[in-house]
mmCIF file of C-alpha atoms and ligand atoms in Angstrom:
data_model
loop_
_atom_site.group_PDB
_atom_site.id
_atom_site.type_symbol
_atom_site.label_atom_id
_atom_site.label_comp_id
_atom_site.label_asym_id
_atom_site.label_seq_id
_atom_site.Cartn_x
_atom_site.Cartn_y
_atom_site.Cartn_z
ATOM 1 C CA UNK B 101 -5.046 0.168 -24.947
ATOM 2 C CA UNK B 102 -4.987 1.828 -21.675
ATOM 3 C CA UNK B 103 -2.974 4.943 -21.115
ATOM 4 C CA UNK B 104 -2.341 4.981 -17.424
ATOM 5 C CA UNK B 105 -2.245 2.496 -14.640
ATOM 6 C CA UNK B 106 -2.685 2.435 -11.041
ATOM 7 C CA UNK B 107 0.022 0.825 -9.142
ATOM 8 C CA UNK B 108 0.226 0.062 -5.288
ATOM 9 C CA UNK B 109 3.103 -1.041 -3.085
ATOM 10 C CA UNK B 110 2.000 -2.573 0.131
ATOM 11 C CA UNK B 111 3.573 -4.527 2.833
ATOM 12 C CA UNK B 112 4.253 -4.564 6.570
ATOM 13 C CA UNK B 113 5.746 -1.505 8.492
ATOM 14 C CA UNK B 114 9.323 -1.309 7.644
ATOM 15 C CA UNK B 115 8.949 -3.201 4.511
ATOM 16 C CA UNK B 116 10.067 -0.109 2.367
ATOM 17 C CA UNK B 117 6.788 0.821 0.682
ATOM 18 C CA UNK B 118 7.482 4.614 1.079
ATOM 19 C CA UNK B 119 11.068 4.280 0.064
ATOM 20 C CA UNK B 120 10.475 2.045 -2.910
ATOM 21 C CA UNK B 121 7.295 4.149 -4.210
ATOM 22 C CA UNK B 122 9.386 7.200 -4.141
ATOM 23 C CA UNK B 123 12.221 5.576 -6.175
ATOM 24 C CA UNK B 124 9.737 4.107 -8.523
ATOM 25 C CA UNK B 125 8.099 7.382 -9.124
ATOM 26 C CA UNK B 126 11.698 8.866 -10.000
ATOM 27 C CA UNK B 127 12.399 5.854 -12.389
ATOM 28 C CA UNK B 128 9.054 6.204 -14.185
ATOM 29 C CA UNK B 129 9.270 9.913 -14.588
ATOM 30 C CA UNK B 130 12.662 9.414 -16.308
ATOM 31 C CA UNK B 131 11.047 6.945 -18.556
ATOM 32 C CA UNK B 132 8.769 9.773 -19.762
ATOM 33 C CA UNK B 133 5.556 9.038 -17.804
ATOM 34 C CA UNK B 134 3.533 11.407 -15.913
ATOM 35 C CA UNK B 135 3.513 10.269 -12.332
ATOM 36 C CA UNK B 136 1.318 10.976 -9.379
ATOM 37 C CA UNK B 137 2.770 9.832 -6.152
ATOM 38 C CA UNK B 138 0.365 9.406 -3.288
ATOM 39 C CA UNK B 139 -0.163 7.472 -0.165
ATOM 40 C CA UNK B 140 -2.328 6.174 2.590
ATOM 41 C CA UNK B 141 -3.730 7.610 5.150
ATOM 42 C CA UNK B 142 -4.249 10.075 2.304
ATOM 43 C CA UNK B 143 -3.783 14.019 3.046
ATOM 44 C CA UNK B 144 -7.599 14.325 3.750
ATOM 45 C CA UNK B 145 -9.057 15.321 7.045
ATOM 46 C CA UNK B 146 -9.821 11.740 7.506
ATOM 47 C CA UNK B 147 -6.244 10.684 6.774
ATOM 48 C CA UNK B 148 -5.043 13.352 9.322
ATOM 49 C CA UNK B 149 -7.404 12.017 11.851
ATOM 50 C CA UNK B 150 -6.193 8.407 10.993
ATOM 51 C CA UNK B 151 -2.542 9.442 11.735
ATOM 52 C CA UNK B 152 -3.449 10.794 15.162
ATOM 53 C CA UNK B 153 -5.116 7.549 15.943
ATOM 54 C CA UNK B 154 -1.994 5.738 15.056
ATOM 55 C CA UNK B 155 -0.733 6.977 18.360
ATOM 56 C CA UNK B 156 -3.869 5.996 20.075
ATOM 57 C CA UNK B 157 -4.298 2.214 21.064
ATOM 58 C CA UNK B 158 -7.730 3.025 22.540
ATOM 59 C CA UNK B 159 -9.537 3.502 19.266
ATOM 60 C CA UNK B 160 -11.489 0.217 18.400
ATOM 61 C CA UNK B 161 -10.319 -1.784 15.512
ATOM 62 C CA UNK B 162 -13.812 -1.489 13.843
ATOM 63 C CA UNK B 163 -13.535 2.430 14.083
ATOM 64 C CA UNK B 164 -10.007 2.251 12.326
ATOM 65 C CA UNK B 165 -11.482 -0.162 9.506
ATOM 66 C CA UNK B 166 -14.435 2.162 8.879
ATOM 67 C CA UNK B 167 -12.210 5.156 8.822
ATOM 68 C CA UNK B 168 -9.370 3.925 6.641
ATOM 69 C CA UNK B 169 -12.123 2.720 4.118
ATOM 70 C CA UNK B 170 -13.850 6.141 4.403
ATOM 71 C CA UNK B 171 -10.454 7.827 3.611
ATOM 72 C CA UNK B 172 -9.835 5.371 0.925
ATOM 73 C CA UNK B 173 -13.126 5.854 -1.014
ATOM 74 C CA UNK B 174 -12.433 9.771 -0.912
ATOM 75 C CA UNK B 175 -8.922 9.466 -1.930
ATOM 76 C CA UNK B 176 -9.885 7.068 -5.031
ATOM 77 C CA UNK B 177 -12.908 9.005 -6.038
ATOM 78 C CA UNK B 178 -11.709 12.685 -5.523
ATOM 79 C CA UNK B 179 -8.091 12.201 -6.427
ATOM 80 C CA UNK B 180 -6.773 8.963 -7.892
ATOM 81 C CA UNK B 181 -9.609 8.491 -10.456
ATOM 82 C CA UNK B 182 -8.936 12.119 -11.762
ATOM 83 C CA UNK B 183 -5.278 11.794 -11.938
ATOM 84 C CA UNK B 184 -5.937 8.423 -13.890
ATOM 85 C CA UNK B 185 -8.290 10.169 -16.420
ATOM 86 C CA UNK B 186 -5.516 13.119 -16.848
ATOM 87 C CA UNK B 187 -3.251 10.259 -18.079
ATOM 88 C CA UNK B 188 -0.996 9.851 -14.862
ATOM 89 C CA UNK B 189 0.199 6.634 -13.869
ATOM 90 C CA UNK B 190 -0.721 6.660 -10.144
ATOM 91 C CA UNK B 191 1.522 5.103 -7.492
ATOM 92 C CA UNK B 192 -0.052 4.692 -4.052
ATOM 93 C CA UNK B 193 2.185 3.863 -0.969
ATOM 94 C CA UNK B 194 -0.277 1.520 0.574
ATOM 95 C CA UNK B 195 -4.019 0.913 -0.337
ATOM 96 C CA UNK B 196 -6.946 -1.737 0.348
ATOM 97 C CA UNK B 197 -4.321 -4.566 1.113
ATOM 98 C CA UNK B 198 -3.113 -2.540 4.258
ATOM 99 C CA UNK B 199 -6.756 -2.468 5.606
ATOM 100 C CA UNK B 200 -7.193 -6.085 4.864
ATOM 101 C CA UNK B 201 -3.942 -7.180 6.568
ATOM 102 C CA UNK B 202 -3.953 -4.692 9.593
ATOM 103 C CA UNK B 203 -7.536 -4.418 10.595
ATOM 104 C CA UNK B 204 -8.400 -8.056 10.303
ATOM 105 C CA UNK B 205 -5.249 -8.853 12.306
ATOM 106 C CA UNK B 206 -6.287 -6.307 14.860
ATOM 107 C CA UNK B 207 -9.402 -8.273 15.871
ATOM 108 C CA UNK B 208 -11.010 -11.615 15.488
ATOM 109 C CA UNK B 209 -14.405 -10.016 14.800
ATOM 110 C CA UNK B 210 -12.977 -8.302 11.725
ATOM 111 C CA UNK B 211 -13.211 -10.537 8.684
ATOM 112 C CA UNK B 212 -11.400 -10.075 5.488
ATOM 113 C CA UNK B 213 -14.769 -9.993 3.776
ATOM 114 C CA UNK B 214 -16.220 -7.182 5.805
ATOM 115 C CA UNK B 215 -13.243 -5.161 5.126
ATOM 116 C CA UNK B 216 -13.550 -5.901 1.446
ATOM 117 C CA UNK B 217 -17.178 -4.825 1.694
ATOM 118 C CA UNK B 218 -16.395 -1.440 3.439
ATOM 119 C CA UNK B 219 -13.940 -0.660 0.653
ATOM 120 C CA UNK B 220 -16.174 -1.723 -2.245
ATOM 121 C CA UNK B 221 -16.411 1.924 -3.656
ATOM 122 C CA UNK B 222 -12.657 2.384 -3.877
ATOM 123 C CA UNK B 223 -11.573 1.514 -7.287
ATOM 124 C CA UNK B 224 -9.105 -1.532 -8.097
ATOM 125 C CA UNK B 225 -5.681 -0.884 -8.617
ATOM 126 C CA UNK B 226 -4.091 -2.517 -11.942
ATOM 127 C CA UNK B 227 -1.025 -3.768 -9.992
ATOM 128 C CA UNK B 228 -0.379 -4.344 -6.431
ATOM 129 C CA UNK B 229 3.085 -5.547 -5.430
ATOM 130 C CA UNK B 230 3.535 -7.029 -1.787
ATOM 131 C CA UNK B 231 6.910 -6.103 -0.224
ATOM 132 C CA UNK B 232 7.790 -8.889 2.305
ATOM 133 C CA UNK B 233 10.276 -8.863 5.144
ATOM 134 C CA UNK B 234 10.567 -10.513 8.624
ATOM 135 C CA UNK B 235 9.212 -8.036 11.309
ATOM 136 C CA UNK B 236 12.064 -8.574 13.591
ATOM 137 C CA UNK B 237 14.212 -6.901 10.955
ATOM 138 C CA UNK B 238 11.717 -4.517 9.641
ATOM 139 C CA UNK B 239 11.226 -2.791 12.946
ATOM 140 C CA UNK B 240 15.016 -2.210 13.263
ATOM 141 C CA UNK B 241 14.665 0.002 10.224
ATOM 142 C CA UNK B 242 12.556 2.319 12.203
ATOM 143 C CA UNK B 243 14.307 5.411 13.243
ATOM 144 C CA UNK B 244 11.612 6.997 15.423
ATOM 145 C CA UNK B 245 11.790 6.034 19.169
ATOM 146 C CA UNK B 246 7.996 6.119 19.782
ATOM 147 C CA UNK B 247 6.444 3.423 17.855
ATOM 148 C CA UNK B 248 3.098 3.663 16.379
ATOM 149 C CA UNK B 249 0.336 1.225 17.793
ATOM 150 C CA UNK B 250 0.716 -1.382 14.748
ATOM 151 C CA UNK B 251 4.523 -1.456 14.989
ATOM 152 C CA UNK B 252 4.908 -4.537 17.260
ATOM 153 C CA UNK B 253 6.510 -7.719 16.201
ATOM 154 C CA UNK B 254 3.561 -10.061 17.249
ATOM 155 C CA UNK B 255 1.179 -8.159 15.570
ATOM 156 C CA UNK B 256 3.163 -7.610 12.470
ATOM 157 C CA UNK B 257 3.857 -11.598 12.482
ATOM 158 C CA UNK B 258 0.055 -11.971 11.826
ATOM 159 C CA UNK B 259 -0.242 -8.916 9.444
ATOM 160 C CA UNK B 260 2.571 -10.430 7.401
ATOM 161 C CA UNK B 261 0.759 -13.849 7.187
ATOM 162 C CA UNK B 262 -2.451 -12.009 6.163
ATOM 163 C CA UNK B 263 -0.338 -10.174 3.205
ATOM 164 C CA UNK B 264 1.203 -13.501 2.103
ATOM 165 C CA UNK B 265 -2.195 -15.434 2.186
ATOM 166 C CA UNK B 266 -3.737 -12.555 0.169
ATOM 167 C CA UNK B 267 -0.933 -12.547 -2.298
ATOM 168 C CA UNK B 268 -1.466 -16.307 -2.989
ATOM 169 C CA UNK B 269 -5.203 -16.014 -3.354
ATOM 170 C CA UNK B 270 -4.939 -12.760 -5.624
ATOM 171 C CA UNK B 271 -1.764 -13.666 -7.583
ATOM 172 C CA UNK B 272 0.035 -10.570 -6.361
ATOM 173 C CA UNK B 273 3.820 -10.617 -6.680
ATOM 174 C CA UNK B 274 5.665 -10.774 -3.623
ATOM 175 C CA UNK B 275 9.124 -9.168 -3.497
ATOM 176 C CA UNK B 276 11.351 -9.831 -0.508
ATOM 177 C CA UNK B 277 12.882 -6.690 0.630
ATOM 178 C CA UNK B 278 15.780 -7.770 2.941
ATOM 179 C CA UNK B 279 18.278 -7.310 -0.081
ATOM 180 C CA UNK B 280 19.900 -4.121 -0.622
ATOM 181 C CA UNK B 281 17.687 -1.148 -1.800
ATOM 182 C CA UNK B 282 18.990 -1.259 -5.452
ATOM 183 C CA UNK B 283 18.493 -4.858 -6.005
ATOM 184 C CA UNK B 284 14.806 -4.698 -4.630
ATOM 185 C CA UNK B 285 13.961 -1.538 -6.675
ATOM 186 C CA UNK B 286 15.404 -3.335 -9.621
ATOM 187 C CA UNK B 287 12.914 -6.231 -9.095
ATOM 188 C CA UNK B 288 10.006 -4.027 -8.562
ATOM 189 C CA UNK B 289 10.756 -2.062 -11.767
ATOM 190 C CA UNK B 290 10.914 -5.187 -13.629
ATOM 191 C CA UNK B 291 7.434 -6.265 -12.718
ATOM 192 C CA UNK B 292 6.278 -2.677 -13.549
ATOM 193 C CA UNK B 293 7.731 -2.656 -16.889
ATOM 194 C CA UNK B 294 6.168 -5.912 -17.504
ATOM 195 C CA UNK B 295 2.743 -4.619 -16.766
ATOM 196 C CA UNK B 296 3.161 -1.423 -18.574
ATOM 197 C CA UNK B 297 3.973 -3.528 -21.614
ATOM 198 C CA UNK B 298 0.967 -5.648 -21.208
ATOM 199 C CA UNK B 299 -1.233 -2.542 -20.864
ATOM 200 C CA UNK B 300 0.404 -1.213 -24.141
ATOM 201 C CA UNK B 301 2.136 1.912 -22.318
ATOM 202 C CA UNK B 302 5.352 2.642 -24.189
ATOM 203 C CA UNK B 303 8.401 3.939 -22.126
ATOM 204 C CA UNK B 304 11.711 5.443 -23.141
ATOM 205 C CA UNK B 305 14.590 3.148 -23.273
HETATM 206 P P1 TMP P 448 3.226 4.420 7.386
HETATM 207 O O1 TMP P 448 2.697 5.875 6.965
HETATM 208 O O2 TMP P 448 4.389 4.494 8.163
HETATM 209 O O3 TMP P 448 2.988 3.494 6.300
HETATM 210 O O4 TMP P 448 1.962 4.106 8.306
HETATM 211 C C1 TMP P 448 0.804 3.910 8.248
HETATM 212 C C2 TMP P 448 0.238 2.801 9.221
HETATM 213 O O5 TMP P 448 -1.172 2.757 9.108
HETATM 214 C C3 TMP P 448 0.853 1.395 9.082
HETATM 215 O O6 TMP P 448 1.088 1.011 10.394
HETATM 216 C C4 TMP P 448 -0.266 0.664 8.513
HETATM 217 C C5 TMP P 448 -1.552 1.256 9.003
HETATM 218 N N1 TMP P 448 -2.583 1.137 8.077
HETATM 219 C C6 TMP P 448 -3.699 0.552 8.497
HETATM 220 O O7 TMP P 448 -3.781 -0.088 9.663
HETATM 221 N N2 TMP P 448 -4.783 0.217 7.505
HETATM 222 C C7 TMP P 448 -4.784 0.977 6.267
HETATM 223 O O8 TMP P 448 -5.700 0.878 5.664
HETATM 224 C C8 TMP P 448 -3.475 1.842 5.989
HETATM 225 C C9 TMP P 448 -3.739 2.431 4.612
HETATM 226 C C10 TMP P 448 -2.598 1.914 6.882
#
């Protein structure tokens, strides 16, 4: 029997990964679980560098792929793994599927296989949920005026397709997020409760 699980919410910009990660963390805390909520890019020096690179379209896509992988391997091995061992249920707002979808969509030279290889030292989540939305709608949810380099409808169409293809191959649950927040969150909670149950992790009623 497992005592903690590693959950990831992933999806295109504006799909609601941050909002729903926070809401899920709150819900699971109320259900009596110890929760560690985290995100990628992480808070490491590499993560901070990546955040500045999100504003810079001169960075080669391969550099992005390498740095996101370096950040992830560090994040998993020095942070997430320890929290899981301490019995925390870990929720990460974005993880490996972000690199697969975004970096492989940035350049034809970047294959899904290469991104997977770069990330082979980052542990696998127990549950990945893909939040899906039409990019035309998702970008209208962005309140800041200066968009990051990936916040572009035609790029996000490609990124979305990679997420959906990966979801099919890896049997990830896809949840559509153009419904109201409460309904989307209830759908996410249902999937997570089922997974916790399968893993023998009990929660309060
Ligand atoms: P966010 O903090 O608003 O989710 O933005 C993070 C951005 O970084 C988002 O556009 C997706 C992108 N990203 C990648 O391209 N590759 C990755 O591996 C990760 C974690 C994020």
